[in-house]
Each structure stands twice: as C-alpha cells, then as structure tokens.
PDB file of C-alpha atoms in Angstrom:
ATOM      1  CA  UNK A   1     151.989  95.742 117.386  1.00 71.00           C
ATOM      2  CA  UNK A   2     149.054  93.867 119.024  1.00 76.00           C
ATOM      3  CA  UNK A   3     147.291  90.761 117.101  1.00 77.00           C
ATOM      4  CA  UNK A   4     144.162  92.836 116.827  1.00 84.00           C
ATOM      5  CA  UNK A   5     146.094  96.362 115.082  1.00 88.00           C
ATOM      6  CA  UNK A   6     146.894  94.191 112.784  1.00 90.00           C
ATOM      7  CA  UNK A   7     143.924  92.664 112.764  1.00 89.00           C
ATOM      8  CA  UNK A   8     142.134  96.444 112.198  1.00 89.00           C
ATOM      9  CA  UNK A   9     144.942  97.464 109.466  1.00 91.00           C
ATOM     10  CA  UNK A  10     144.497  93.979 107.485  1.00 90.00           C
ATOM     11  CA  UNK A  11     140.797  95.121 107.304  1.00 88.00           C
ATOM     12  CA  UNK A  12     140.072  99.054 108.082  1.00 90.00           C
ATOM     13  CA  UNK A  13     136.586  99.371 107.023  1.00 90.00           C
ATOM     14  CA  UNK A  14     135.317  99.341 110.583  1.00 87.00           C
ATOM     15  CA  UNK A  15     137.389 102.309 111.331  1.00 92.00           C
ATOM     16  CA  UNK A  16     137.643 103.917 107.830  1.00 94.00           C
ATOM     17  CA  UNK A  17     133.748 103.574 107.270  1.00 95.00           C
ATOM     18  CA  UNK A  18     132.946 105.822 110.484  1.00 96.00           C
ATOM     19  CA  UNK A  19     135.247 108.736 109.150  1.00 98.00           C
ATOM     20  CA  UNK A  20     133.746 111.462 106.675  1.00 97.00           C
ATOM     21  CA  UNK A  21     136.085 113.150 104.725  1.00 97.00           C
ATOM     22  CA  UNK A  22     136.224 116.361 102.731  1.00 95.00           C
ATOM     23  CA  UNK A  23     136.067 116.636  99.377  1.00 94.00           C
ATOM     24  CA  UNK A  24     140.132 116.697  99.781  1.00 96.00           C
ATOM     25  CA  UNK A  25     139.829 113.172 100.985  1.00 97.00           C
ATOM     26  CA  UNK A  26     140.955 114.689 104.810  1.00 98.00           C
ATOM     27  CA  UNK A  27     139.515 114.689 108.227  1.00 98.00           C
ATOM     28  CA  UNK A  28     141.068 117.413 110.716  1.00 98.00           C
ATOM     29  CA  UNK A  29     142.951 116.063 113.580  1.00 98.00           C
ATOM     30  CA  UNK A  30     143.360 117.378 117.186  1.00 98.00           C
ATOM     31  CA  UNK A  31     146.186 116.619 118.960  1.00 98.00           C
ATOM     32  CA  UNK A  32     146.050 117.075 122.091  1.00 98.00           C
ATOM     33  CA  UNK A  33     149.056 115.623 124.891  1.00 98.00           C
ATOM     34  CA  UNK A  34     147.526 113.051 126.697  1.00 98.00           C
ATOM     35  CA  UNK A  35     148.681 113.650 130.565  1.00 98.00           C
ATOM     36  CA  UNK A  36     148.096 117.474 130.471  1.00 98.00           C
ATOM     37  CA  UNK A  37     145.604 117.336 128.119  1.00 98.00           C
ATOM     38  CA  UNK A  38     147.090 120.533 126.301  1.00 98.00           C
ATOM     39  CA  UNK A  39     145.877 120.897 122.971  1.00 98.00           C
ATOM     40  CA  UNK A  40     149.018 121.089 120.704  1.00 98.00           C
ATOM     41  CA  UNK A  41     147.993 121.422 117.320  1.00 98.00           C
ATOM     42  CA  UNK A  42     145.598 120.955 114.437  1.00 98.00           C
ATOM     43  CA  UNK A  43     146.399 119.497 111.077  1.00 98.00           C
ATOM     44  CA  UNK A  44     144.919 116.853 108.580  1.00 98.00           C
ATOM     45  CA  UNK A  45     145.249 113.084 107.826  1.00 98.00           C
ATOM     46  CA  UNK A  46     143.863 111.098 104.755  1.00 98.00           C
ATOM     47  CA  UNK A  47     143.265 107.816 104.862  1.00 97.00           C
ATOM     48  CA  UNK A  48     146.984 106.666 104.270  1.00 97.00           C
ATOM     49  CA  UNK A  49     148.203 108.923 107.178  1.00 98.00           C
ATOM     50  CA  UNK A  50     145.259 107.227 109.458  1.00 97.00           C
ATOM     51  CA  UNK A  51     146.943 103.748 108.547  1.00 96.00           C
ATOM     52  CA  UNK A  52     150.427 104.905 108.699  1.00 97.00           C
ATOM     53  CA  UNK A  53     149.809 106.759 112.501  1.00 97.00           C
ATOM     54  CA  UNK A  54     148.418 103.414 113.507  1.00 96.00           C
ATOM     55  CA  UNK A  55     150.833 101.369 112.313  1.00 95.00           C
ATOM     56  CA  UNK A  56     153.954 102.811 113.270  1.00 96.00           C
ATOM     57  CA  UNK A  57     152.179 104.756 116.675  1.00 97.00           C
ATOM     58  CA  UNK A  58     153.918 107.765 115.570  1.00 98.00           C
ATOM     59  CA  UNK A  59     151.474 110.266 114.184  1.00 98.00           C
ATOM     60  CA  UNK A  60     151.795 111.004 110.519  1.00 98.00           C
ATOM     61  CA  UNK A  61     149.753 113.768 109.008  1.00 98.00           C
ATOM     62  CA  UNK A  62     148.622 114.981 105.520  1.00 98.00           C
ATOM     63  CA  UNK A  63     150.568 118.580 104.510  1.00 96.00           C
ATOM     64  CA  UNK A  64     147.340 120.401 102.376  1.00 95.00           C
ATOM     65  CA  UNK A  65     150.301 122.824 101.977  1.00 93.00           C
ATOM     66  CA  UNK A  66     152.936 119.955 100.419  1.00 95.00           C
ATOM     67  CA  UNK A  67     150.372 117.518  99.344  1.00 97.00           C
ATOM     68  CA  UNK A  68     152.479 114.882 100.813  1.00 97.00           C
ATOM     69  CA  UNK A  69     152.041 112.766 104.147  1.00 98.00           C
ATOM     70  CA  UNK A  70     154.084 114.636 106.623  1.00 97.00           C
ATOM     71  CA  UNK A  71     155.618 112.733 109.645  1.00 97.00           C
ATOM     72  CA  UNK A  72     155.092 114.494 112.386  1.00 97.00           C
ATOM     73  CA  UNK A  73     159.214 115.430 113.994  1.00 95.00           C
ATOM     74  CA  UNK A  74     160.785 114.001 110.956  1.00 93.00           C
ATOM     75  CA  UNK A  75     163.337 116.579 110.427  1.00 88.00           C
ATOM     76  CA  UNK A  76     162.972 118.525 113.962  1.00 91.00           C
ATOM     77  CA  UNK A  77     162.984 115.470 116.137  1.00 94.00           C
ATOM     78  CA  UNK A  78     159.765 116.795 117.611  1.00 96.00           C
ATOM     79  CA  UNK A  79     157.531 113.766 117.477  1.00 97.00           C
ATOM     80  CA  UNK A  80     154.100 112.746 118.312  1.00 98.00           C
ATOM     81  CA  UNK A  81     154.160 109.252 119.768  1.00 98.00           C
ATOM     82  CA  UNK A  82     150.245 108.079 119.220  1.00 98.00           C
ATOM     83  CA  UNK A  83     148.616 107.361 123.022  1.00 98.00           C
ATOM     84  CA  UNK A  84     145.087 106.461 121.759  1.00 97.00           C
ATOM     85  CA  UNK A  85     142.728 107.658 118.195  1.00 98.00           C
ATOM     86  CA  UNK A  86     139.650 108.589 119.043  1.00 98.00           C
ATOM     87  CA  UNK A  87     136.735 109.947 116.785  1.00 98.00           C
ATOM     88  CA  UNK A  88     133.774 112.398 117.159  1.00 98.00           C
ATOM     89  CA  UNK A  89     129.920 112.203 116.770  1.00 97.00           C
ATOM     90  CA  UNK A  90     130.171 112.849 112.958  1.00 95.00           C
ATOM     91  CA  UNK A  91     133.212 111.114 112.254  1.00 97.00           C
ATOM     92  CA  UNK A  92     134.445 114.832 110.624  1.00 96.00           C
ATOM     93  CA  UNK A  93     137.269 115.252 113.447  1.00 98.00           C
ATOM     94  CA  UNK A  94     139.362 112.835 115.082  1.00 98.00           C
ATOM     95  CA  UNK A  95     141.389 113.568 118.793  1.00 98.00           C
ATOM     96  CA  UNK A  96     144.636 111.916 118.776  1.00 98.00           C
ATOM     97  CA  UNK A  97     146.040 111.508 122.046  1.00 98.00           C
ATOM     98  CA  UNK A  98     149.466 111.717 121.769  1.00 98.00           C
ATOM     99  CA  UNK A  99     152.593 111.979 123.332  1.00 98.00           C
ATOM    100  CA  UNK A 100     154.945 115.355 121.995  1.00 98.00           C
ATOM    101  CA  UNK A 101     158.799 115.404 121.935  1.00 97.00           C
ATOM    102  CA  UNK A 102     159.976 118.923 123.027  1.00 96.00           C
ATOM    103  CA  UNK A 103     157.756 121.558 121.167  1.00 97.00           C
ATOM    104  CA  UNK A 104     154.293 120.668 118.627  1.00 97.00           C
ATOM    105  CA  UNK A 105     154.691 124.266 117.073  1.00 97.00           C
ATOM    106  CA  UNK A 106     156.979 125.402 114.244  1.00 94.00           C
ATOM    107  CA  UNK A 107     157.029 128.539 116.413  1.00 96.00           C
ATOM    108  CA  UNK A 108     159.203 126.933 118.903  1.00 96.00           C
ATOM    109  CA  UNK A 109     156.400 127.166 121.340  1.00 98.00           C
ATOM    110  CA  UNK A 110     154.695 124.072 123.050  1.00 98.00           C
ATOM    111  CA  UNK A 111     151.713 124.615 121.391  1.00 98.00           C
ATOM    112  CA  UNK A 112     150.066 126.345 118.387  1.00 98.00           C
ATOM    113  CA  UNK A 113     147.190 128.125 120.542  1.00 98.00           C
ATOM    114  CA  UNK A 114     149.540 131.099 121.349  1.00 98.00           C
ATOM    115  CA  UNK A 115     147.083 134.038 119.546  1.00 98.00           C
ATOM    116  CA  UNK A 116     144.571 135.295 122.464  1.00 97.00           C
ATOM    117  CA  UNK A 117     142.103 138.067 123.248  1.00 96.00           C
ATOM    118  CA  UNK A 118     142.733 138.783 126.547  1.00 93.00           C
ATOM    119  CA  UNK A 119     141.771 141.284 128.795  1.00 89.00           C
ATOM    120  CA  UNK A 120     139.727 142.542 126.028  1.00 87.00           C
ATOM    121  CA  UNK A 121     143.313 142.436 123.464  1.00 91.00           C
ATOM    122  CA  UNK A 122     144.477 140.817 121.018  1.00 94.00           C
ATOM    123  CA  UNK A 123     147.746 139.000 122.799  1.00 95.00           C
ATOM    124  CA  UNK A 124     150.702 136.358 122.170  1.00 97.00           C
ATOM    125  CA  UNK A 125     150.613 134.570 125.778  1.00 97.00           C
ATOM    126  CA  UNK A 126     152.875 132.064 125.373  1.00 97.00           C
ATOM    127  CA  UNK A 127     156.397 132.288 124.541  1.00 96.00           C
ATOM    128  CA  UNK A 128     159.125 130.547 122.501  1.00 97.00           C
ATOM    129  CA  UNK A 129     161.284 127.349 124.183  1.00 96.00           C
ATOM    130  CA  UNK A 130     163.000 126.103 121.391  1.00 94.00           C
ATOM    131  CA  UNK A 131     164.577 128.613 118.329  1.00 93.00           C
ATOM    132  CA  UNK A 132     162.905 127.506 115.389  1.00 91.00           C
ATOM    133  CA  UNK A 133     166.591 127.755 113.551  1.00 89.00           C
ATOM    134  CA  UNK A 134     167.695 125.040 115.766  1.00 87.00           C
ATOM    135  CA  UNK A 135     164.633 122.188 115.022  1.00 86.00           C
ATOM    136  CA  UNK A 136     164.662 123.680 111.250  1.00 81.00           C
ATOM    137  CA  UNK A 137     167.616 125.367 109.827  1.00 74.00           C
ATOM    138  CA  UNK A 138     166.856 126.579 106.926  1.00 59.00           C
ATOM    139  CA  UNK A 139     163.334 125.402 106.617  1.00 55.00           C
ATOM    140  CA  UNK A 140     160.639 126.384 108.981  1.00 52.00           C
ATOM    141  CA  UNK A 141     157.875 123.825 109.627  1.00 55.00           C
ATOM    142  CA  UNK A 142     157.558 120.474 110.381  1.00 57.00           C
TER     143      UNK A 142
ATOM    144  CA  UNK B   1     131.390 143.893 128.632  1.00 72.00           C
ATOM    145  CA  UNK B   2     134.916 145.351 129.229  1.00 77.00           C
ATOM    146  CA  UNK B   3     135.770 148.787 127.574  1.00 78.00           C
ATOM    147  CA  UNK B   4     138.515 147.373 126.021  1.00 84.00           C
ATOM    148  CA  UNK B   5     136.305 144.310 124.424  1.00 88.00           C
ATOM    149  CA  UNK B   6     133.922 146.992 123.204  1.00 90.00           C
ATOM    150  CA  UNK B   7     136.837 148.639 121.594  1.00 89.00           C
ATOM    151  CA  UNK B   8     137.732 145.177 119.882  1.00 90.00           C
ATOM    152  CA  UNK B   9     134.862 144.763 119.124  1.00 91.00           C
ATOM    153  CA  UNK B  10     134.051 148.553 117.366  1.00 90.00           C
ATOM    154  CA  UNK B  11     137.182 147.723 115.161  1.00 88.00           C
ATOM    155  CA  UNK B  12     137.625 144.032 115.099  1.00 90.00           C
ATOM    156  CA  UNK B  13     140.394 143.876 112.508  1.00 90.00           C
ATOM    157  CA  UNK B  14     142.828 143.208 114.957  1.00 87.00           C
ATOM    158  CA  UNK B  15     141.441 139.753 115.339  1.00 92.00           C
ATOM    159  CA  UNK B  16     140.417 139.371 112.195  1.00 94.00           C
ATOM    160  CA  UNK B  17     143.099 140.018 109.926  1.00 95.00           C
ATOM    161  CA  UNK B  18     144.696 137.148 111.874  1.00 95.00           C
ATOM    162  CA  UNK B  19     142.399 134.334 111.076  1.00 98.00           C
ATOM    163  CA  UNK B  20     142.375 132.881 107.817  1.00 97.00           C
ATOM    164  CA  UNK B  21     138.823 131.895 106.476  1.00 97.00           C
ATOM    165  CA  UNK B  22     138.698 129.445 103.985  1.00 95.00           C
ATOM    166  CA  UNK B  23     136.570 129.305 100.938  1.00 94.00           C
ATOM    167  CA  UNK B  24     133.498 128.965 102.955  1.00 96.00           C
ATOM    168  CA  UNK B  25     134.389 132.207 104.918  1.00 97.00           C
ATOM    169  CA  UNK B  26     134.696 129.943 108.255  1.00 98.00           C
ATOM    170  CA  UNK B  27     137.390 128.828 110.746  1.00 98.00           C
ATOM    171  CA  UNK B  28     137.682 125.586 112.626  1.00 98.00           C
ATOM    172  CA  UNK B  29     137.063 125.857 115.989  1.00 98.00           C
ATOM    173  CA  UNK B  30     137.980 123.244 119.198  1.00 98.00           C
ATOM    174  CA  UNK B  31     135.913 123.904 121.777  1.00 98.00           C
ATOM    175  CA  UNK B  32     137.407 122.881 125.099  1.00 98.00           C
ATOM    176  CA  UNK B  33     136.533 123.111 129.022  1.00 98.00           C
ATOM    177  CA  UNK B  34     138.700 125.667 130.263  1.00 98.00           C
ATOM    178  CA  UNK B  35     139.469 123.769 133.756  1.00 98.00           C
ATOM    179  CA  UNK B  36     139.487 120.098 132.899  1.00 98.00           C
ATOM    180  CA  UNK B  37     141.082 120.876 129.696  1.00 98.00           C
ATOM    181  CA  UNK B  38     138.404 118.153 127.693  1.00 98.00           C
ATOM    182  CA  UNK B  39     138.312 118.707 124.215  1.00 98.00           C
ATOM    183  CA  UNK B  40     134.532 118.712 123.848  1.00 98.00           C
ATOM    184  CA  UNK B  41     133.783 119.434 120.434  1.00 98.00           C
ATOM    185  CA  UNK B  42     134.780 120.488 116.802  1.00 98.00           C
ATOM    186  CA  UNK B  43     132.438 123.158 115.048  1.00 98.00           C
ATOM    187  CA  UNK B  44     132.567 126.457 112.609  1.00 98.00           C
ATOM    188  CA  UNK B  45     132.682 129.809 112.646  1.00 98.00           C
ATOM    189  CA  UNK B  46     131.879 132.785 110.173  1.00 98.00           C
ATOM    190  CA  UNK B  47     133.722 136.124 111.437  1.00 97.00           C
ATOM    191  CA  UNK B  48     129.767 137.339 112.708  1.00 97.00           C
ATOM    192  CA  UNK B  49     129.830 134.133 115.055  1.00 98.00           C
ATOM    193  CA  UNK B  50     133.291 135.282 116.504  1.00 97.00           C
ATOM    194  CA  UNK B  51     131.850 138.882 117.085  1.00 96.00           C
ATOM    195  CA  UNK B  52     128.891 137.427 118.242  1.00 97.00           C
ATOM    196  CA  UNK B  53     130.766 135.156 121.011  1.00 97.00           C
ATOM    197  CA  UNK B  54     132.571 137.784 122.166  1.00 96.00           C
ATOM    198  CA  UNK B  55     130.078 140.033 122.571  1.00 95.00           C
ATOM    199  CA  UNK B  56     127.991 137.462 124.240  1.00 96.00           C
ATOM    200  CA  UNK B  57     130.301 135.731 126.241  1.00 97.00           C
ATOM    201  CA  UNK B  58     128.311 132.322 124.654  1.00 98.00           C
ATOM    202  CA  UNK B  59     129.468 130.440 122.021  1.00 98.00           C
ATOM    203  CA  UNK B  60     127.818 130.961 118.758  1.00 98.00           C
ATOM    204  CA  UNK B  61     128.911 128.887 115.300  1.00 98.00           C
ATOM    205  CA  UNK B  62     128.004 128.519 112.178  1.00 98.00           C
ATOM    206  CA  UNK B  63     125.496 125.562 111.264  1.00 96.00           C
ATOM    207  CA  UNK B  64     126.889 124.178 107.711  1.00 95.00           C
ATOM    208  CA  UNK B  65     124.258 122.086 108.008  1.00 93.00           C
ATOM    209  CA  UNK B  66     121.834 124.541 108.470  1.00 95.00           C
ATOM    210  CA  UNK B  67     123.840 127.327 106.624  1.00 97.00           C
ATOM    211  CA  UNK B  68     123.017 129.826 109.838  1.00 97.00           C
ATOM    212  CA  UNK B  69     123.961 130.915 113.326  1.00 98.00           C
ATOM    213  CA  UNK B  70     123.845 128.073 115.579  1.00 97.00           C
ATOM    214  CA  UNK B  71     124.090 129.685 119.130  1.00 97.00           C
ATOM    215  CA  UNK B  72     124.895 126.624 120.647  1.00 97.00           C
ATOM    216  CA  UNK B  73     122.351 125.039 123.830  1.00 95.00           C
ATOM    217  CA  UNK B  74     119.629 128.091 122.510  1.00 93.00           C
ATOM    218  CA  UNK B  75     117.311 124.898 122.620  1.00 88.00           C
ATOM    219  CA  UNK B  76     118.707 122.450 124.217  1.00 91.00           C
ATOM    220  CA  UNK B  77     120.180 124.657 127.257  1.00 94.00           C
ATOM    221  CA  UNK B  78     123.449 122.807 127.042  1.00 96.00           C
ATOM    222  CA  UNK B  79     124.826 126.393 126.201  1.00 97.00           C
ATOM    223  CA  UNK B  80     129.116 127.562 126.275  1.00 98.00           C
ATOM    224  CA  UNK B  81     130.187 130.274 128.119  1.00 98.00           C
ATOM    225  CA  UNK B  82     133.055 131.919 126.441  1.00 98.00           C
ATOM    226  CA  UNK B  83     136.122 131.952 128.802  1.00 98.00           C
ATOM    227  CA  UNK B  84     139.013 132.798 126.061  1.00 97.00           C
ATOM    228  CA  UNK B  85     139.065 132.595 122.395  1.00 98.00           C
ATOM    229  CA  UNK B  86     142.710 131.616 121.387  1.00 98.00           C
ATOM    230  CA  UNK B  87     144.110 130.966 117.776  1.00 98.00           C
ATOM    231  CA  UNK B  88     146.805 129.274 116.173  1.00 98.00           C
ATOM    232  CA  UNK B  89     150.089 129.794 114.521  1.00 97.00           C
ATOM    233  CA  UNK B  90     148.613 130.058 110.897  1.00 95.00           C
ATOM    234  CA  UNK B  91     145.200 131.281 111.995  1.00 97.00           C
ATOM    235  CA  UNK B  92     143.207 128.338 110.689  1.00 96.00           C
ATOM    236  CA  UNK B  93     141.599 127.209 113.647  1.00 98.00           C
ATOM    237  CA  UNK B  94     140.290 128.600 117.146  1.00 98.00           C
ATOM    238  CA  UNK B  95     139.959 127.062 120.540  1.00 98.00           C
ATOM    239  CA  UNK B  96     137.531 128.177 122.570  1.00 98.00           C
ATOM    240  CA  UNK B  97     138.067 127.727 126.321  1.00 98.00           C
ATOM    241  CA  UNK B  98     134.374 127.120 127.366  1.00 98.00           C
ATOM    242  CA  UNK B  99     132.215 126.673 130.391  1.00 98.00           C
ATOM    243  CA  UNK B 100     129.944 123.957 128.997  1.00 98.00           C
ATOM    244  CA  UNK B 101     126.717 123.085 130.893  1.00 97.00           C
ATOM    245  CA  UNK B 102     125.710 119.940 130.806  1.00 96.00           C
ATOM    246  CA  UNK B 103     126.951 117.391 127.795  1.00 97.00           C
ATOM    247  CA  UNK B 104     128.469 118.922 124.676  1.00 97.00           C
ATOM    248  CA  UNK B 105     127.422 116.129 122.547  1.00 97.00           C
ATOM    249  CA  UNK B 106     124.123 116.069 121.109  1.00 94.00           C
ATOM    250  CA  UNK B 107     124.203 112.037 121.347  1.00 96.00           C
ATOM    251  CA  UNK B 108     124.132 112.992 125.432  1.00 96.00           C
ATOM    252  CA  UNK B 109     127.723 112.603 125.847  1.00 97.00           C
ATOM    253  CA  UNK B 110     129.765 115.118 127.820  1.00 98.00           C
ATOM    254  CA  UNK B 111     131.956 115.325 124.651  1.00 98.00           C
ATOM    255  CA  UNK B 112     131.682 114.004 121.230  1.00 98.00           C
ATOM    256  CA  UNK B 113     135.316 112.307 121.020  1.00 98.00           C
ATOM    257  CA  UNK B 114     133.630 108.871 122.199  1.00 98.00           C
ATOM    258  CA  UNK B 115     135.044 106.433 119.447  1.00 98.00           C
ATOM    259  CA  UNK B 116     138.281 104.983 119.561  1.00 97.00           C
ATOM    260  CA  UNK B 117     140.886 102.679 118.778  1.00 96.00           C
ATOM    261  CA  UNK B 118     141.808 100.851 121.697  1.00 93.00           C
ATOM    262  CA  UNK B 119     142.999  97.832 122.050  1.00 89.00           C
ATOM    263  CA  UNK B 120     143.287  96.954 118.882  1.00 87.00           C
ATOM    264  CA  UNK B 121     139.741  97.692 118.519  1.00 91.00           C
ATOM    265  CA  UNK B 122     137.020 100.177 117.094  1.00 94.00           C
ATOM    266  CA  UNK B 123     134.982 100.819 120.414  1.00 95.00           C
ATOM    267  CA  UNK B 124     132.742 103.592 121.845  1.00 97.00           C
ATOM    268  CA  UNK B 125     134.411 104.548 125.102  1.00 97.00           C
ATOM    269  CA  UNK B 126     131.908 106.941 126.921  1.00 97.00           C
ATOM    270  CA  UNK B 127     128.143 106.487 127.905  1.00 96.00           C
ATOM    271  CA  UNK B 128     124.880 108.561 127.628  1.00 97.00           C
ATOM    272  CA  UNK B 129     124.986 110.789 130.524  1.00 96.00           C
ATOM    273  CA  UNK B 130     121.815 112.682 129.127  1.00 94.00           C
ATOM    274  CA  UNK B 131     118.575 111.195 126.998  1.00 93.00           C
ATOM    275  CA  UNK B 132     118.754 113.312 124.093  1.00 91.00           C
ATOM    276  CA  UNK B 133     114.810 113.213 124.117  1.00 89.00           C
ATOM    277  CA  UNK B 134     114.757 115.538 127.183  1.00 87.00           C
ATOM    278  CA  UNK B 135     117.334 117.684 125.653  1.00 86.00           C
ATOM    279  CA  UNK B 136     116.117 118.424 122.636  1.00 81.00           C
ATOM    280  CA  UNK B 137     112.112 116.617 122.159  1.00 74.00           C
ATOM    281  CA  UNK B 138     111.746 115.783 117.930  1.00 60.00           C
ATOM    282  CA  UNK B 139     114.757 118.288 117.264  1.00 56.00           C
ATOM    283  CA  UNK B 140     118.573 116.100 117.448  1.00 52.00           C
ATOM    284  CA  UNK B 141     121.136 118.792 117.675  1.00 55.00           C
ATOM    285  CA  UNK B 142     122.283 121.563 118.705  1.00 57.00           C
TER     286      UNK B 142
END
C-alpha cells in the first residue's frame, strides 16, 4: 500500500465527506472491468466496505440482503481486484474500476446486464460460462 | 416505432414484472455510451419513464429532486438517445446504452464519474469540456 492510502485511510474525511449516503448508510456502486469497460454489476458499500475495498484493493461490498459486508469472490473465487474508485457529481454513486476473476454474476454469466428488449422483446442475450453449482454449491450468490 | 415495440409497449408487463421498484416505485439506472462503453451517469426511473424511453427512443427519468419527469437535455439539448435498455439479474437496476450528445454531466463534463482515488489521493480527474452557463443560463441541471 502506497504512503499516501494510508495516508487517506488514517484520515478519510476528504473522501468520506464527498459521498452522500442513503438513509441505509449506502452509496450504490458500479463496477465496471476496467480494460473492456463492461459494466459487471451493481451493488452497495457503506462506509466500512469503502475503507475495507481500499485497503485490501479487493472490492468488498455491503449485502442489503445479509446486512453484512460481503467480499466480493469470497466463496466463488470470483474476485474484483480494485483498478481505481472514482465518484460522481453528487457523490450518490461511485464507479469502481475493477478487475473480475472469471464471472461478476451469480448467474454464471460475465455480467449481470443479461435482461434486454431487443428487437422490440423482452430477451436473455447473454449466456451462462460458469454453472453456478460449481462457484456455489449449495448456496447461490456471492 | 417497431410493431413489435408497440406491442411491448400496449402490454408492458413483460418488462415490468421483471424490474423490482423499490419503495419509491423507481429503479436505478446506469446510463452508458453504447460504443465507447463510458459509464456516463447514474439516475431514476418510475415504470412511466421506462415506457416513456421506449416509446421515445430518448431517455426520460425521474427527477427525485424535482419529484417529476426529467426528460433528460429537454433544456439543455445534451439529450440520450435510447439504443438498448438492459436489466440485471435481480431487476434492481437498468443500463441504458445511450447516444449522448454533448456532456452528460451537468458540471460540463462528458460524464459525471470525475472524482477519484488515485494515487493515494482524492483528485478530480476530468475537465470542463462545456460552460454550464451556455448549457443551461440560471437553470444547473438537467
């Protein structure tokens, strides 16, 4: 870790006081792979997970579904190695550039964004690479 | 308009019994330019500013702010045209592959994503490619 991370995680107000959360204390996240620029996914960090993802540079989200920080890969193996954090206009949304082991979607697809109307129908276009049974076993998201 | 979008359209529960509106009766929504693949922005929709897109073929959200339709550049001229609307895995949040004209960002920026980390450091990483004065006079957004 650089001098100046630590630097930023010693003292996080300059980050922490541009970010608006929600009433649930969360800020939605985009990540989006940071070569192809395909958007993988869209989930939710608090505060802790913001400090965690830049400390460790692996990206660690907040599950509104577990109410627990939720390390991105943890038990699939399909990680999100940070590339850069970046913010928008409002400070409601940050982009996190990262870098995705295998698949970002509990789907087994590369991406969540698989839903599309197309050609005037509602279509999957995108289909499975990984079975989910073989990131998950028994359970069925990370 | 296609005769199968007008059919979508006539019966729209297709679509909509996919997307999950949360207690505010809205849906995230990444808008993104459909051949550089830049994430430009991070707005709303209500299920009439879906219908409305895709009956338009421009993006239209939902203001919070303003608690109404915000058809986005109807001032400013920086408008969206709609190229695909896509979903995700647990329906929460859309991306929209857009045409933007012009910047997204009602700071002037092509996108709104222009604070980051990097280096260590909190730091703006993309200039004013528009005066917002000339896009938008006393208003500042849209």
């Amino acid at each position: 870790m650089s001098a100046t991370i630590q630097q930023l995680l010693d003292n996080p107000e300059d980050l922490i006081s541009q970010l608006k959360f929600n009433d649930a204390g969360l800020v939605g996240v985009i990540a989006q792979q940071h070569d192809t620029q395909e958007v993988l996914m869209m989930a939710w960090m608090n505060k802790e997970a913001i400090m965690e993802t830049l400390s460790t540079g692996q990206v660690c989200y907040w599950s509104r579904f577990r109410q627990a920080l939720w390390r991105k890969g943890e038990s699939s193996g399909q990680v999100q190695a940070l590339v850069e954090l970046r913010w928008d206009c409002d400070g409601d949304t940050i982009l996190a550039l990262v870098d995705q082991t295998g698949v970002a979607c509990h789907t087994g697809r590369r991406n969540c964004f698989f839903n599309a109307v197309r050609d005037g129908e509602v279509s999957i276009i995108a289909a499975v690479e990984t079975d989910p049974q073989t990131l998950y076993g028994p359970k069925n998201f990370d």
